[in-house]
XYZ file of C-alpha atoms in Angstrom:
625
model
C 87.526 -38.015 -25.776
C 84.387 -36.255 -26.531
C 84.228 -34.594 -23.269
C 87.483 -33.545 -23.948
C 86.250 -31.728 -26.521
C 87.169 -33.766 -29.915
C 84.474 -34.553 -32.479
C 82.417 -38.217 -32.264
C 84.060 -39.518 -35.306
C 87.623 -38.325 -33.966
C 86.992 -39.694 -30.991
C 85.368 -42.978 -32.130
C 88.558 -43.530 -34.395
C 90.938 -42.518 -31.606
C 89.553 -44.597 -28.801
C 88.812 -48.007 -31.122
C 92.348 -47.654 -32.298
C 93.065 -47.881 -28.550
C 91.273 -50.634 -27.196
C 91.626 -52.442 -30.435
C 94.029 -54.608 -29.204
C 92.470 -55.220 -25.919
C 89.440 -56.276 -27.631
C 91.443 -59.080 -29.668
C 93.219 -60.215 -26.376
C 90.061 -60.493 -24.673
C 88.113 -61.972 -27.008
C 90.689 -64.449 -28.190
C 91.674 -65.811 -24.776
C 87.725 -66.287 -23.714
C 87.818 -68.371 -26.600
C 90.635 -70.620 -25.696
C 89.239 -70.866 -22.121
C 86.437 -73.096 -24.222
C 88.651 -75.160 -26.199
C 90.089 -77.693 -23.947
C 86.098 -78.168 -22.875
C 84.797 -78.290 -26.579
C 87.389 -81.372 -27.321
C 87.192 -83.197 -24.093
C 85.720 -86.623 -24.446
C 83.752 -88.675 -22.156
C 80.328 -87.666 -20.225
C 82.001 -84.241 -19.508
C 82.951 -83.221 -23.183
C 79.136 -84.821 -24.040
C 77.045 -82.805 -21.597
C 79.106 -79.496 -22.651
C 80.557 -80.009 -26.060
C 76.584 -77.876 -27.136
C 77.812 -74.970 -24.162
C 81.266 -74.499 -25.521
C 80.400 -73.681 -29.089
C 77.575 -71.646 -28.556
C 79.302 -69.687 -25.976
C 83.124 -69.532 -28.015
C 80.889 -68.482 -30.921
C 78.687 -65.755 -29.491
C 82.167 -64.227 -27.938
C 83.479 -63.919 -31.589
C 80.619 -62.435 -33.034
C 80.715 -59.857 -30.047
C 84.381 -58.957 -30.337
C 83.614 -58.642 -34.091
C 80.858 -56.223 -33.355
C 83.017 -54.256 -30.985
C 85.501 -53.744 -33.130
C 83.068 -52.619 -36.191
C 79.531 -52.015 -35.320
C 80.683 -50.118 -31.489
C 82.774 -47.708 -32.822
C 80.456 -46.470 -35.858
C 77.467 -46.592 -33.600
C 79.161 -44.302 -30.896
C 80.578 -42.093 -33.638
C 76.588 -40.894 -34.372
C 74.829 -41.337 -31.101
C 77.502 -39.699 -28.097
C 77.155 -36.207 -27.946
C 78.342 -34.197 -25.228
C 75.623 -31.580 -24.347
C 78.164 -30.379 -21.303
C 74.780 -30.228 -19.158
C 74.303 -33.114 -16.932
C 71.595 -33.347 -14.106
C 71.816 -34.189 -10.302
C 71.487 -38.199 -10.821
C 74.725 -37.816 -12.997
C 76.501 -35.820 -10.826
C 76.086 -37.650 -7.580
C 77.123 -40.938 -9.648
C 80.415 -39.135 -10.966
C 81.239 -37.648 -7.634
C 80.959 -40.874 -6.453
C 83.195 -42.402 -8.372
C 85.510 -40.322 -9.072
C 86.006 -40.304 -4.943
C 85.803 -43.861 -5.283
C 88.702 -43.849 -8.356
C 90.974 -41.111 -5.852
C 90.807 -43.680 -3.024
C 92.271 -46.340 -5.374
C 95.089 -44.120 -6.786
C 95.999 -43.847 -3.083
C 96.347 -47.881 -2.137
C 97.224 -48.682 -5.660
C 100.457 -46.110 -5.269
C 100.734 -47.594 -2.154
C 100.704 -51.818 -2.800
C 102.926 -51.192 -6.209
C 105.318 -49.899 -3.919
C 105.518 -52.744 -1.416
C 105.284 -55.117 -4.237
C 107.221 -57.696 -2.207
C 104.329 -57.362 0.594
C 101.468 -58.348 -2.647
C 103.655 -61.022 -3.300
C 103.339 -62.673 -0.480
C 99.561 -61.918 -0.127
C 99.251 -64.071 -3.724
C 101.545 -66.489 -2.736
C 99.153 -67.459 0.613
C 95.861 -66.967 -1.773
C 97.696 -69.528 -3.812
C 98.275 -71.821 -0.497
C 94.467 -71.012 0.117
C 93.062 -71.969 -3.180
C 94.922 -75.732 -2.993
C 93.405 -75.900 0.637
C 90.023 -74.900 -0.233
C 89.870 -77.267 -3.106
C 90.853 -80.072 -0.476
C 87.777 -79.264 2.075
C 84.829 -78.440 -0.202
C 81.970 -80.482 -0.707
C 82.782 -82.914 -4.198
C 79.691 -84.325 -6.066
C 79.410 -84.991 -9.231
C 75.892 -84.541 -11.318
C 73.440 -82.796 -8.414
C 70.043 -83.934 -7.607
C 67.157 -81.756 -8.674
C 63.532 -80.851 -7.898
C 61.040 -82.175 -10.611
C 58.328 -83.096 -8.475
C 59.203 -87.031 -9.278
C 60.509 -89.275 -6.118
C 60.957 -92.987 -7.333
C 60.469 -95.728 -4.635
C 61.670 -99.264 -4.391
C 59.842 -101.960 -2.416
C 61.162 -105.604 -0.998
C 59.146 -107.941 0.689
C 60.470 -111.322 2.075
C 61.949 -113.988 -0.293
C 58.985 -116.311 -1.053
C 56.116 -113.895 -0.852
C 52.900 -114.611 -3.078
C 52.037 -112.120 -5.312
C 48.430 -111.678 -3.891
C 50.713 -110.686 -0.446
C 52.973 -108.396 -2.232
C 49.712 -106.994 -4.076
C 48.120 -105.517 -0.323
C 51.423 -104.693 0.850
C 52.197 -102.321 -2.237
C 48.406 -100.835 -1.863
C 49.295 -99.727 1.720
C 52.334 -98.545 0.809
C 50.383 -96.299 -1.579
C 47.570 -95.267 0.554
C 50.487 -93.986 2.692
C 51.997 -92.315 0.632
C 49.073 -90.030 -1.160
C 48.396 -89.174 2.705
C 51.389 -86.630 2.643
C 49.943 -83.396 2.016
C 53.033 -82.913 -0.680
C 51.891 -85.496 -2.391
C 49.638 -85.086 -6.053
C 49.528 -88.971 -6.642
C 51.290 -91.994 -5.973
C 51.539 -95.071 -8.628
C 52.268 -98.308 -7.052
C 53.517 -102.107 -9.001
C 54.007 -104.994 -7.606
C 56.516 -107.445 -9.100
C 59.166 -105.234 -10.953
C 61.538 -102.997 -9.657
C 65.366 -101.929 -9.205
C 65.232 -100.038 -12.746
C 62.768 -102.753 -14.538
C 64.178 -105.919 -13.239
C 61.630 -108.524 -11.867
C 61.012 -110.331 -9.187
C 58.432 -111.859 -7.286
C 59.010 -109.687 -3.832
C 60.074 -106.790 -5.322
C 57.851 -103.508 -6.445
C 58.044 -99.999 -7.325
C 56.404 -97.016 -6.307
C 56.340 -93.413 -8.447
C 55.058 -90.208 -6.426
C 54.478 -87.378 -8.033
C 54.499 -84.259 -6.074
C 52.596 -81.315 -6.425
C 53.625 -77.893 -7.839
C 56.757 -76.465 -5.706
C 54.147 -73.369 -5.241
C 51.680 -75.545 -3.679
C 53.773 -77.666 -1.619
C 55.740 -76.624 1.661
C 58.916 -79.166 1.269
C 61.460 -80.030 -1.377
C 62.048 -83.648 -3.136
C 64.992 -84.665 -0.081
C 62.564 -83.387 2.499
C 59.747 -85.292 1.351
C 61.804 -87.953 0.916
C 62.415 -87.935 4.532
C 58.732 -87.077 5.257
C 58.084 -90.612 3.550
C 60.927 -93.079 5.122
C 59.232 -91.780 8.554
C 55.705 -92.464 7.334
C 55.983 -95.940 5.676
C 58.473 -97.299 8.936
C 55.752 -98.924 10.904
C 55.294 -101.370 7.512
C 57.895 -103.528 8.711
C 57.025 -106.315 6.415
C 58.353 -104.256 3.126
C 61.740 -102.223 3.024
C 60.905 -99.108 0.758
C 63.801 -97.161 -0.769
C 63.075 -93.909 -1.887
C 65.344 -91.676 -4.211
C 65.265 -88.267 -5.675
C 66.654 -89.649 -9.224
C 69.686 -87.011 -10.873
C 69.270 -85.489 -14.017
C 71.444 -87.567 -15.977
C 71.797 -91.572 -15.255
C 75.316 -92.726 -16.303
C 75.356 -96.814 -16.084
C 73.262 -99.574 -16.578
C 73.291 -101.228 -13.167
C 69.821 -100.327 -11.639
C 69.340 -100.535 -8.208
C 66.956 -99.437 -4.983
C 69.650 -96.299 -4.202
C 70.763 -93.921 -6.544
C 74.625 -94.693 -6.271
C 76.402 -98.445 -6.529
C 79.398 -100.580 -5.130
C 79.865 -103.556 -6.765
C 81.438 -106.676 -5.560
C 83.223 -109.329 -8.064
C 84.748 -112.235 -7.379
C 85.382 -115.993 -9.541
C 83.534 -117.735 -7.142
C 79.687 -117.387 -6.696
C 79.865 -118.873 -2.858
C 83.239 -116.870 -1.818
C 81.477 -113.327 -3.119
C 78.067 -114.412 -1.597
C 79.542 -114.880 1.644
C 81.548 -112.020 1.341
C 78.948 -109.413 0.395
C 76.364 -110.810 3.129
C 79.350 -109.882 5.680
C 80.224 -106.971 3.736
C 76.559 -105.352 3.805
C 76.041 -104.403 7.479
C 79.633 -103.187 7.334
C 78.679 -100.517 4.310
C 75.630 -99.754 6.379
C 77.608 -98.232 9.162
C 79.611 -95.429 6.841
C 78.708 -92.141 8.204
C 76.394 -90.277 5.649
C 74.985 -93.269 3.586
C 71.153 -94.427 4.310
C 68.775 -97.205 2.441
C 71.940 -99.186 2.046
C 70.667 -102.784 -0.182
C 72.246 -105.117 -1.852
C 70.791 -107.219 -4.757
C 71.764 -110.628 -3.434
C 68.759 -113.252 -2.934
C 69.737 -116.604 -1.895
C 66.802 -117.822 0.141
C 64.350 -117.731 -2.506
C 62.427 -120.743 -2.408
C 62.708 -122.864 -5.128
C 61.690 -126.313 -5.978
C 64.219 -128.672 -7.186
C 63.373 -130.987 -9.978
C 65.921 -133.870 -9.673
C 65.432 -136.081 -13.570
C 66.127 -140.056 -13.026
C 68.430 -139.960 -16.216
C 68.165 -143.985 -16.077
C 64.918 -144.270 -15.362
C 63.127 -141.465 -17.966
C 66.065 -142.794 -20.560
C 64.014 -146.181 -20.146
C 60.866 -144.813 -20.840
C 61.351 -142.827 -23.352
C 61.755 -138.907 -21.709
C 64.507 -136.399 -22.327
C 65.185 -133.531 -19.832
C 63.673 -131.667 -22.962
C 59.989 -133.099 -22.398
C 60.031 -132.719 -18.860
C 60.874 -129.393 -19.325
C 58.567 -128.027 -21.717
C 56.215 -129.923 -19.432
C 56.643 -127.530 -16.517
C 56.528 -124.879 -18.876
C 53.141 -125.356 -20.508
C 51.823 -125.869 -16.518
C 53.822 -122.762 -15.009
C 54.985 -120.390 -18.656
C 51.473 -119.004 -19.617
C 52.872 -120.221 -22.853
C 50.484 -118.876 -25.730
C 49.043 -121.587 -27.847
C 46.973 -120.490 -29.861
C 44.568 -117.313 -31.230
C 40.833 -116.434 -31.405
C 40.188 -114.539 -34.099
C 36.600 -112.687 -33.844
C 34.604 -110.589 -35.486
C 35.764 -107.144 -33.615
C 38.834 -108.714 -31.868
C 41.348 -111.343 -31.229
C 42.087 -113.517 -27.931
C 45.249 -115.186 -26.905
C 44.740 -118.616 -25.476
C 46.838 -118.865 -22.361
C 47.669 -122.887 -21.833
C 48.817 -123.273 -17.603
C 47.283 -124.703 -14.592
C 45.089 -122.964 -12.664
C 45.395 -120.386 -10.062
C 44.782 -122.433 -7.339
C 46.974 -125.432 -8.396
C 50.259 -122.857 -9.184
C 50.612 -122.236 -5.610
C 50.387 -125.815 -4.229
C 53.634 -128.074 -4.735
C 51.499 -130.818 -4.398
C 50.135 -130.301 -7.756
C 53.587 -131.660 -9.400
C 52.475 -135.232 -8.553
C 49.160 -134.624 -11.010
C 51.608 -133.531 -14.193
C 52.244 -136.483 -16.713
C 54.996 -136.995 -19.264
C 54.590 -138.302 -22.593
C 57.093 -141.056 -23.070
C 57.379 -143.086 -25.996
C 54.717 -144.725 -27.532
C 52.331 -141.919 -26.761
C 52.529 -143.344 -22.831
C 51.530 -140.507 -20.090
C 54.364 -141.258 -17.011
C 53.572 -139.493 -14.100
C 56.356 -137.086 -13.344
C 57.419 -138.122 -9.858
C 58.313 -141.641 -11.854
C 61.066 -140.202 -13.671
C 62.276 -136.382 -10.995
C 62.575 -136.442 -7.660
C 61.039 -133.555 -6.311
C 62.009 -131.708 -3.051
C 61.492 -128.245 -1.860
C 64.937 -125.827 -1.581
C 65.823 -122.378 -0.696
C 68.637 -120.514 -3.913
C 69.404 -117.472 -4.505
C 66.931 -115.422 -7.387
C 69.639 -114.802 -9.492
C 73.272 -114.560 -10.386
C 74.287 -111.074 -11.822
C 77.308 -110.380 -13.737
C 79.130 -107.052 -14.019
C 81.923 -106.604 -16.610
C 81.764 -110.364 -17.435
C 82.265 -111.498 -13.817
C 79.795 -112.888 -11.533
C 79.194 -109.523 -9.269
C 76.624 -108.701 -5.974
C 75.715 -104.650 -6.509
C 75.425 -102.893 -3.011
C 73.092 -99.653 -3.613
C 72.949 -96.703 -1.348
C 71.575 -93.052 -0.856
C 73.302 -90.076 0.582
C 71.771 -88.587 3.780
C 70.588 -84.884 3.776
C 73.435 -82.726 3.316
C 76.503 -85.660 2.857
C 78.130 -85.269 -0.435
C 79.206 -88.279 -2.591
C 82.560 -87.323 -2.174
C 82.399 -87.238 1.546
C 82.197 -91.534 1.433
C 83.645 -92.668 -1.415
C 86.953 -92.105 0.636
C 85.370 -94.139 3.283
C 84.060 -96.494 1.250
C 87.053 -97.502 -0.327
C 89.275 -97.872 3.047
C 86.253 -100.295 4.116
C 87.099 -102.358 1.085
C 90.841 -102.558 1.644
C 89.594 -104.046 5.394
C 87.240 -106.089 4.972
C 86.954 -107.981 1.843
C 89.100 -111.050 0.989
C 91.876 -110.856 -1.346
C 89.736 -112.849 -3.725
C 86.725 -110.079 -3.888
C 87.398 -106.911 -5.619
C 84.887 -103.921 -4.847
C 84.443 -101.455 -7.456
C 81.989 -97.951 -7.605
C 79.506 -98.191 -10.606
C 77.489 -96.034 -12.794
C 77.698 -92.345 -11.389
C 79.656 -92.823 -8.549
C 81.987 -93.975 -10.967
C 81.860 -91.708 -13.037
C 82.369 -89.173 -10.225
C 85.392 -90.763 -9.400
C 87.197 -90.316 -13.135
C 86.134 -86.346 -12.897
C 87.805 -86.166 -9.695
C 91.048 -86.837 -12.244
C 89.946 -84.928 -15.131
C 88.558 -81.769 -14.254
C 91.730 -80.600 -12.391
C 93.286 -81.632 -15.408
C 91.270 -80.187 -17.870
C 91.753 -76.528 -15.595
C 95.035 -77.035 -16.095
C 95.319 -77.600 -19.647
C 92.735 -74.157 -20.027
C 95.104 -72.143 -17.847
C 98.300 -73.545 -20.306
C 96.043 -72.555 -23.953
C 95.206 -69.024 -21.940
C 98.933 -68.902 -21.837
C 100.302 -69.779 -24.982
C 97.450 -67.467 -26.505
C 98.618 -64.709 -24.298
C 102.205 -65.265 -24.858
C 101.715 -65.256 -29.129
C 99.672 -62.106 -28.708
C 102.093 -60.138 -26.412
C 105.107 -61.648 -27.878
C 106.657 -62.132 -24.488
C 106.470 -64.242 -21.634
C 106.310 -62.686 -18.362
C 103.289 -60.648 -19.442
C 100.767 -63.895 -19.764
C 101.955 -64.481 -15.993
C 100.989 -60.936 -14.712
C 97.702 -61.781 -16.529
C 97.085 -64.710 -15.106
C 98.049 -63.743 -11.614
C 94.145 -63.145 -10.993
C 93.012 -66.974 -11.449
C 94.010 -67.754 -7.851
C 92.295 -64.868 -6.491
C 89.154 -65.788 -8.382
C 89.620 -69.895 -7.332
C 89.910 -68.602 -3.420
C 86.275 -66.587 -3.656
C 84.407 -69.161 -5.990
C 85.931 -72.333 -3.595
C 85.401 -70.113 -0.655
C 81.813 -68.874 -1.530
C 80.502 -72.803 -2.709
C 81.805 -73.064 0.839
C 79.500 -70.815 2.924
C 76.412 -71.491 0.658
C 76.988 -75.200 1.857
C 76.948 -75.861 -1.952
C 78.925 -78.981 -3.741
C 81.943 -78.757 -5.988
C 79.793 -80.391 -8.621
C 80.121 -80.820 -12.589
C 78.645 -77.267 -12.863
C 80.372 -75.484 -10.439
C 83.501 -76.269 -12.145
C 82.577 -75.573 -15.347
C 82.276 -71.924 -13.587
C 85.602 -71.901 -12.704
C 86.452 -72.599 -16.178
C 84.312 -69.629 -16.606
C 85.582 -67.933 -14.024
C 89.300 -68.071 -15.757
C 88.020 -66.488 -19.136
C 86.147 -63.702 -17.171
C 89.182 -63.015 -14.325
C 91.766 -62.561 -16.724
C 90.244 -59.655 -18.807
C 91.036 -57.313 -15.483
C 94.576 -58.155 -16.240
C 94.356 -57.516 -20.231
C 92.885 -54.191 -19.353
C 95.841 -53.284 -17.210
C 98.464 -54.994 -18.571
C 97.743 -53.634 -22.313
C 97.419 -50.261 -21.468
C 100.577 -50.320 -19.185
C 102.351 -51.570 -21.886
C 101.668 -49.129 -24.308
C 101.731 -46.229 -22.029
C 105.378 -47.329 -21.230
C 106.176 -47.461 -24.685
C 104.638 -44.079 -25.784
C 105.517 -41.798 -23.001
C 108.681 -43.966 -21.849
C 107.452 -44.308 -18.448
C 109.364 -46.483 -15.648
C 107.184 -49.473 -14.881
C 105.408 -48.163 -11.337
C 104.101 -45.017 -13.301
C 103.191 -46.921 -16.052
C 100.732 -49.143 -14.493
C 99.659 -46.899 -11.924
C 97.980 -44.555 -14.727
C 96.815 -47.428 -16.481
C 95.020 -49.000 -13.629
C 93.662 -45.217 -13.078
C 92.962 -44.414 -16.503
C 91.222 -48.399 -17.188
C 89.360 -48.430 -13.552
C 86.264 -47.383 -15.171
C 85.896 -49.686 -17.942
C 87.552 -52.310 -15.313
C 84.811 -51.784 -13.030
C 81.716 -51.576 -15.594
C 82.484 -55.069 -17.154
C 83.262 -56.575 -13.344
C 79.798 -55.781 -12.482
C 78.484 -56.326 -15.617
C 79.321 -59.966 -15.406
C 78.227 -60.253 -11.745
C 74.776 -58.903 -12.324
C 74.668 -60.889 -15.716
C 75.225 -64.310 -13.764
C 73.493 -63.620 -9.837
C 70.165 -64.559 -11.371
C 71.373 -68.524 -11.580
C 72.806 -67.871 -8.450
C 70.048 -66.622 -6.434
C 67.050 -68.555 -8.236
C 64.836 -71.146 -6.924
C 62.238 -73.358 -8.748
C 62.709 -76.737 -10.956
C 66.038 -77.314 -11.882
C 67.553 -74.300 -9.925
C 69.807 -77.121 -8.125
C 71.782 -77.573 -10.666
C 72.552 -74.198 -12.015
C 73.070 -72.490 -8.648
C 76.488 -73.411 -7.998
C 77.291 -72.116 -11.251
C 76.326 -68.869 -10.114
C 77.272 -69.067 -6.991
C 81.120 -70.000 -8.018
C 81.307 -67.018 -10.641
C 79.580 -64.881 -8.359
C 81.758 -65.455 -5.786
C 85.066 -65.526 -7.520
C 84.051 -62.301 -9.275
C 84.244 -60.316 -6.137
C 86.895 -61.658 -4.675
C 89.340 -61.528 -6.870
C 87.430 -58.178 -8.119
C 89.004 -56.775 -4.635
C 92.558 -57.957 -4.953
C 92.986 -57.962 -8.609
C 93.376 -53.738 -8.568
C 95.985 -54.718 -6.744
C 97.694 -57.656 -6.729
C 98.372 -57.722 -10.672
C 99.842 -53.826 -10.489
C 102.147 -54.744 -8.125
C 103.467 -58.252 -9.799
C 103.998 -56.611 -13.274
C 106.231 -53.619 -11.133
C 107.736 -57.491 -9.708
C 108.187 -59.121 -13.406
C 109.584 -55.567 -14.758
C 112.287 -55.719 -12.331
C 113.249 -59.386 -12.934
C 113.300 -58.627 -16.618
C 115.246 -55.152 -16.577
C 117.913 -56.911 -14.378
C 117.896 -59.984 -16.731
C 118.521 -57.771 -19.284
C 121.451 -56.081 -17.646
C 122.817 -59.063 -16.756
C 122.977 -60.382 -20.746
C 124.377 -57.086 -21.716
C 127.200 -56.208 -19.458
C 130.199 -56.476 -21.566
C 132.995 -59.008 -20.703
C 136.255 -58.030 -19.064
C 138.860 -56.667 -21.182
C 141.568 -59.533 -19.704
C 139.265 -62.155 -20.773
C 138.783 -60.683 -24.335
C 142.668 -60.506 -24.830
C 142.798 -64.164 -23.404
C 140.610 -65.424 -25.846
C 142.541 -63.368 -28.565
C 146.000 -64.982 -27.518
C 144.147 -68.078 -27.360
């Protein structure tokens, strides 16, 4: 309005009294896009609940600033010199060519509205389709220079055994040239549980700028270099940011098996094990079942110790002062205290032999040699007996192979199940496969249930409800590019990349506000059919259509195009919005012109239809009547 020659305030008055209303719609409905996300519960409401008020609250603070601070600013600062130098020329020239070229396909596609019709309808076909082929995962894996490593010797291994296998484990793996250092224990692993053949091995990598591999492809660097070792199985993972569960295991995602009976769900998951192993896409498959630890059974002579005096209780808190370390007393000196340590010796723990020297005291103070009153024999059991959701339970852990997402064999997985296990066994995912599964349910859901509130919003603000549909008409176009783009990149359908096509339903839908407001109004004021109407507001709006397009594009490419720690998990963010920015950037201009033209139609000849006046022989029937 300045250019056209009215005064800054004038104009500042005129053209916030104009896009007033925009503003509202805009600002409102990028709002609601949050609130299904701010009050969803579980891990997904958790991790975002922080993201969905900081981002519903900046967007009211901004619409509040456009609609006061904007309009005063631009009232003192725009002048209009009427000079302008070559850079500004070329740029107008440019897009004013660029705005002619429009005008002549826009004219064109709002007058085969039937044809765009059918072009949304397939993009609608496409977006279902797309959704059905992408990559699912659920929490991606990122770079933070940290690999964890689990180790398992044979059942029965000493720890002085398990001690030099775990050292050349390490000395291994500090040899890789991505390697900073390498931290190696023997006798505790899977998460912190313990075990005498089990161990656990932290690398830390060195600086991404100093290395010449990522995490996964050290990862790989490492199962290659600690093969010949065939006397330890070494499980390496690239741990996720977030850990849902408390089942621990060797691989980063568990299957549990449950079942009443210990000896039916042993048998099972030792046959079900090799079976897992041979699911396409699934590596460093383990399962926590032990049963030939070696053990030695100590069988009591009830009648015989009841004769001389000995409970069970006596005989054993005698194996537990020999084999418990139990602490029985303190040192106190003069700079420091020592724990007395009451067991055998070294020597004596490892020999079975040594159970024939331990004596009982009976009654009457009387030392009974303990092979009087137990029969002891060597035996072979299992290490433990684990229990998931108060049932007795065997936890199968496995990683994904370089570029297999998790929902590429859970699918598989689960038909396995059905085949092979008996009808006694139930197999269930755990922890953040799990959890993966239950998002699979509720994210489509919780899109939904955005694209309803963006509707009622739309339809209290506009006071109609065909309008909120032309709006809207743009969320397919925008699914087709972001599902499309996640596609090509070879990236996931993760958490984060569908939290951008939450994103990506706010940002689409303000193309269609633009349009659809000003049509409206310039309908209204210069009582305009519908075609002209829209045409000169998608003319008159392509400007400020096209600034906040790319505005959002370059504001997000950044995420999508960075590398460095914890890039992983952003960049499908980016990537999505990116992506469903310019697609539906390209059919949007015309597409939603052409199915407002649609919904006029349908509601001018609904109208008609209500008001054309009964037949006179029916009134004077009814009047007789």
């Amino acid at each position: 309005y300045v250019e056209e020659g009215e005064k800054p305030l004038a104009a500042a008055f005129k053209g916030a009294s104009e896009i007033g209303f925009t503003i509202v719609s805009i600002s409102v409905s990028l709002v609601a896009v949050l609130i299904p996300l701010l009050l969803m519960g579980g891990i997904i409401g958790r991790l975002f609940r922080e993201f969905a008020l900081t981002v519903a609250i900046a967007i009211l603070i901004s619409g509040l600033v456009s609609l006061t601070l904007t309009p005063m600013l631009s009232s003192r600062f725009i002048k209009d010199s009427g000079r302008h130098g070559k850079l500004y020329e070329t740029l107008e020239n440019a897009f004013n060519w660029s705005r002619d070229w429009y005008g002549r396909t826009l004219t064109w596609s709002v007058d085969h509205w039937r044809t765009m019709l059918v072009v949304a309808g397939a993009t609608l076909v496409l977006t279902f389709y797309f959704f059905a082929v992408v990559p699912k995962g659920f929490i991606p894996t990122e770079d933070t220079g940290l690999i964890i490593g689990s180790t398992e010797a044979p059942e029965g291994i000493t720890f002085d055994q398990l001690k030099l296998l775990q050292e050349r484990l390490a000395r291994i793996v500090r040899k890789n040239p991505n390697v900073a250092a390498a931290i190696s224990s023997a006798g505790q692993g899977r998460g912190g549980t313990a075990g005498g053949n089990v161990g656990r091995l932290i690398v830390m990598l060195k600086p991404m700028g100093q290395r010449h591999a990522d995490a996964d492809q050290v990862i790989q660097q490492l199962r290659k270099a600690v093969a010949p070792v065939h006397d330890m199985q070494v499980y390496f993972q690239n741990p996720p940011a977030i850990r849902i569960g408390s089942i621990g295991g060797s691989g980063t995602y568990q299957y549990v098996l449950q079942g009443l009976d210990v000896n039916s769900l042993d048998q099972a998951a030792s046959k079900f094990l090799p079976e897992l192993a041979k699911v396409p896409g699934l590596q460093d498959v383990d399962s926590d079942l032990e049963l030939s630890n070696p053990q030695i059974n100590v069988n009591i002579l009830r009648d015989t110790a009841s004769t001389l005096g000995i409970t069970a209780a006596q005989i054993q808190q005698t194996l537990y002062d020999g084999y418990g370390g139990n602490q029985i007393s303190t040192i106190y000196g003069s700079t420091n205290e020592y724990y007395v340590i009451m067991q055998l010796a070294p020597q004596y723990q490892s020999d079975m032999s040594a159970l024939n020297a331990l004596y009982v005291r009976g009654s009457g103070d009387q030392l009974v040699p303990l092979r009087s009153v137990a029969n002891i024999t060597p035996g072979v059991g299992p290490l433990q007996v684990d229990h998931y959701e108060q049932l007795p339970s065997v936890t199968l852990s496995f990683n994904l192979a370089p570029g297999v997402s998790l929902g590429d064999v859970t699918g598989p997985i689960e038909r396995l199940a059905a085949a092979k296990l008996p009808a006694d066994i139930t197999g269930l995912f755990a922890g953040n496969a799990a959890t993966f599964q239950k998002s699979l349910v509720d994210l489509p859901i919780l899109l939904l249930i955005t694209i309803l509130v963006i509707y009622m919003v739309l339809a209290i603000l506009y006071e109609h409800f065909i309008h909120p549909i032309t709006i809207l008409t743009a969320l397919p176009l925008a699914m087709v590019g972001a599902l499309l783009t996640l596609i090509l990149f070879g990236q996931e359908l993760n958490i984060y990349s569908f939290v951008g096509l939450i994103m990506l339903v706010g940002l689409v839908k303000k193309n269609g506000i633009i349009m659809v407001d000003f049509a409206i109004q310039t309908k209204r004021e210069k009582n305009l059919n519908a075609r002209d109407a829209v045409i000169e507001a998608c003319l008159v709006r392509f400007r400020p259509i096209m600034m906040t397009t790319l505005a959002a594009i370059f504001g997000v490419l950044p995420i999508a195009v960075e590398h460095g720690m914890g890039a992983e998990s952003r960049r499908p963010l980016g990537i999505a919005v990116v992506g469903g920015l310019l697609f539906s950037q390209a059919l949007t201009l015309y597409v939603t012109p052409a199915f407002y033209v649609a919904m006029e139609h349908l509601t001018e000849r609904f109208n008609r239809r209500e008001h054309v006046p009964a037949p006179q022989g029916a009134d004077a029937a009814r009047g007789g009547e």
